[in-house]
Coordinates of C-alpha atoms in Angstrom, one line a residue:
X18 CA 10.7 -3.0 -3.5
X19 CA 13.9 -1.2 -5.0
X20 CA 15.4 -4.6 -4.5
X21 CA 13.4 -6.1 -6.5
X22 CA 13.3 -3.7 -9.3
X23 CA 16.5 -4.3 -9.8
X24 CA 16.6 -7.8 -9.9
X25 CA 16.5 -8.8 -13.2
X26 CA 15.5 -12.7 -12.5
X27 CA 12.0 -11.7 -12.2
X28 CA 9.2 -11.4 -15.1
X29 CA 6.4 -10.1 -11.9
X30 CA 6.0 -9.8 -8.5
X31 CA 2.5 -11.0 -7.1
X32 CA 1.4 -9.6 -3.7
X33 CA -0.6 -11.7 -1.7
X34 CA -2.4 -11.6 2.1
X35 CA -0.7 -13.7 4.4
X36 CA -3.8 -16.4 4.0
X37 CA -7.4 -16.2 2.7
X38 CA -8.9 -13.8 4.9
X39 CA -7.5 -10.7 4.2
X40 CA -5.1 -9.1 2.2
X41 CA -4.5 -5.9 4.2
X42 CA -7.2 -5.3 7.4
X43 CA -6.1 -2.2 8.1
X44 CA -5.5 -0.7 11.8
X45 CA -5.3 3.2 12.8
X46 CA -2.2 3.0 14.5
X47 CA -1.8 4.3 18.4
X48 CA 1.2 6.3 17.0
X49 CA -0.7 8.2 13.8
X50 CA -2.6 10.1 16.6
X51 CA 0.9 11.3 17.4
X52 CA 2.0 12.2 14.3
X53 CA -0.8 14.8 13.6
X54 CA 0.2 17.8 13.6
X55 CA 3.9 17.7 14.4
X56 CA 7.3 16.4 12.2
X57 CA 6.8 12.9 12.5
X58 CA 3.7 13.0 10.6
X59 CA 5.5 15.1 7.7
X60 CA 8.3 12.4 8.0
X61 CA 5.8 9.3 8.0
X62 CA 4.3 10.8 4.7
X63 CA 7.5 11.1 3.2
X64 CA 8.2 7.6 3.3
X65 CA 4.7 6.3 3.1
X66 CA 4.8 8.2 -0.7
X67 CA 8.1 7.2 -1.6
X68 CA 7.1 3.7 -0.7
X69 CA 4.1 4.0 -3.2
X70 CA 6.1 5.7 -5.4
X71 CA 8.7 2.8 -5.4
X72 CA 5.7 0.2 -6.2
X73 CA 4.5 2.3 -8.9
X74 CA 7.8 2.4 -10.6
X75 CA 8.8 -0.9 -10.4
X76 CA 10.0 -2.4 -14.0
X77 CA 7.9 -5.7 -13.1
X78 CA 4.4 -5.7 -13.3
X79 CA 3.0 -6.1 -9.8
X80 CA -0.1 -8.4 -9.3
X81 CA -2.2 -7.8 -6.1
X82 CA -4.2 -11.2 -5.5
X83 CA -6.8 -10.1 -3.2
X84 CA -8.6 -12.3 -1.0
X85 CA -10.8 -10.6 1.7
X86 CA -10.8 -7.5 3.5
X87 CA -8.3 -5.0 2.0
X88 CA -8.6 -1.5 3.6
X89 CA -6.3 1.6 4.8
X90 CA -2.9 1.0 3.8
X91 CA -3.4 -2.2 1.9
X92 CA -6.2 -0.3 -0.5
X93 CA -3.1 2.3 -1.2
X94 CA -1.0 -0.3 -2.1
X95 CA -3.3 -2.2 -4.9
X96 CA -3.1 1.9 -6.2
X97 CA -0.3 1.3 -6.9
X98 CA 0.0 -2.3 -8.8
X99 CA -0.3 -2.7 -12.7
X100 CA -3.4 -5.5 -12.3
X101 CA -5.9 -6.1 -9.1
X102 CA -7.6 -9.6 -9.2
X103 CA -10.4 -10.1 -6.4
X104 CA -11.8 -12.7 -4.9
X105 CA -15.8 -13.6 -4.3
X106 CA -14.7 -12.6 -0.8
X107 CA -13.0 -9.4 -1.6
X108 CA -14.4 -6.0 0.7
X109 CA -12.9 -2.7 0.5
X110 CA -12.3 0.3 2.6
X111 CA -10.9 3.8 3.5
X112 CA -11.5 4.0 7.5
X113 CA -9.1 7.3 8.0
X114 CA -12.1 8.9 6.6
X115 CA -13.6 8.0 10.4
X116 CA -10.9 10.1 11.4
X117 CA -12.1 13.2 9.5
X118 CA -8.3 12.8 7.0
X119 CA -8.0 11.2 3.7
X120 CA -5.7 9.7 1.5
X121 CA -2.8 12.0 0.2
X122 CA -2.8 12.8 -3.7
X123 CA 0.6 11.7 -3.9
X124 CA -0.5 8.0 -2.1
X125 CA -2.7 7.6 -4.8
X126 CA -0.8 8.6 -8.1
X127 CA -0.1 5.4 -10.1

């Protein structure tokens, strides 16, 4: 994403799913259960908000075209992007909540 801050070529970026069903389906990864509670997990947050933090910044507006499920991760990324358009199709979702956590303030500041 710094990468194409910087790039001066481009008027916007537009993030897309890889096809119709989903932009982002989400997935609890086997590894976040290790990450609780130890350095990895402080480590993974630090670069999951400076990742957000990138997307919000960006000089070019950033277009999220979703079509389908977007959940988890993928619902923190649209946070993040200057104009959302959905699809008929589009569902949305927060799953960590299953997992008794939710998103971090600084995930969600835009």
């Amino acid at each position: 994403m710094r990468e194409l801050d910087a790039d001066k070529r481009f008027a916007l970026h537009r993030n897309t799913g890889a096809g119709d069903k989903a932009f982002a389906r989400g997935r609890t990864s086997p590894s976040s259960k290790r990450r609780a509670g130890t350095r990895e997990r402080e480590k993974y947050g630090a670069v999951l908000e400076a990742t957000m933090g990138a997307i919000a910044r960006c000089r070019h507006p950033i277009v999220a075209m979703i079509h389908g499920v977007c959940v988890g991760g993928g619902l923190e990324v649209i946070t993040q992007c200057d104009l959302r358009i959905c699809g008929a199709s589009s569902r949305f979702g927060i799953p960590i909540k299953n997992l008794g956590l939710v998103v971090g303030y600084g995930e969600m500041q835009g």
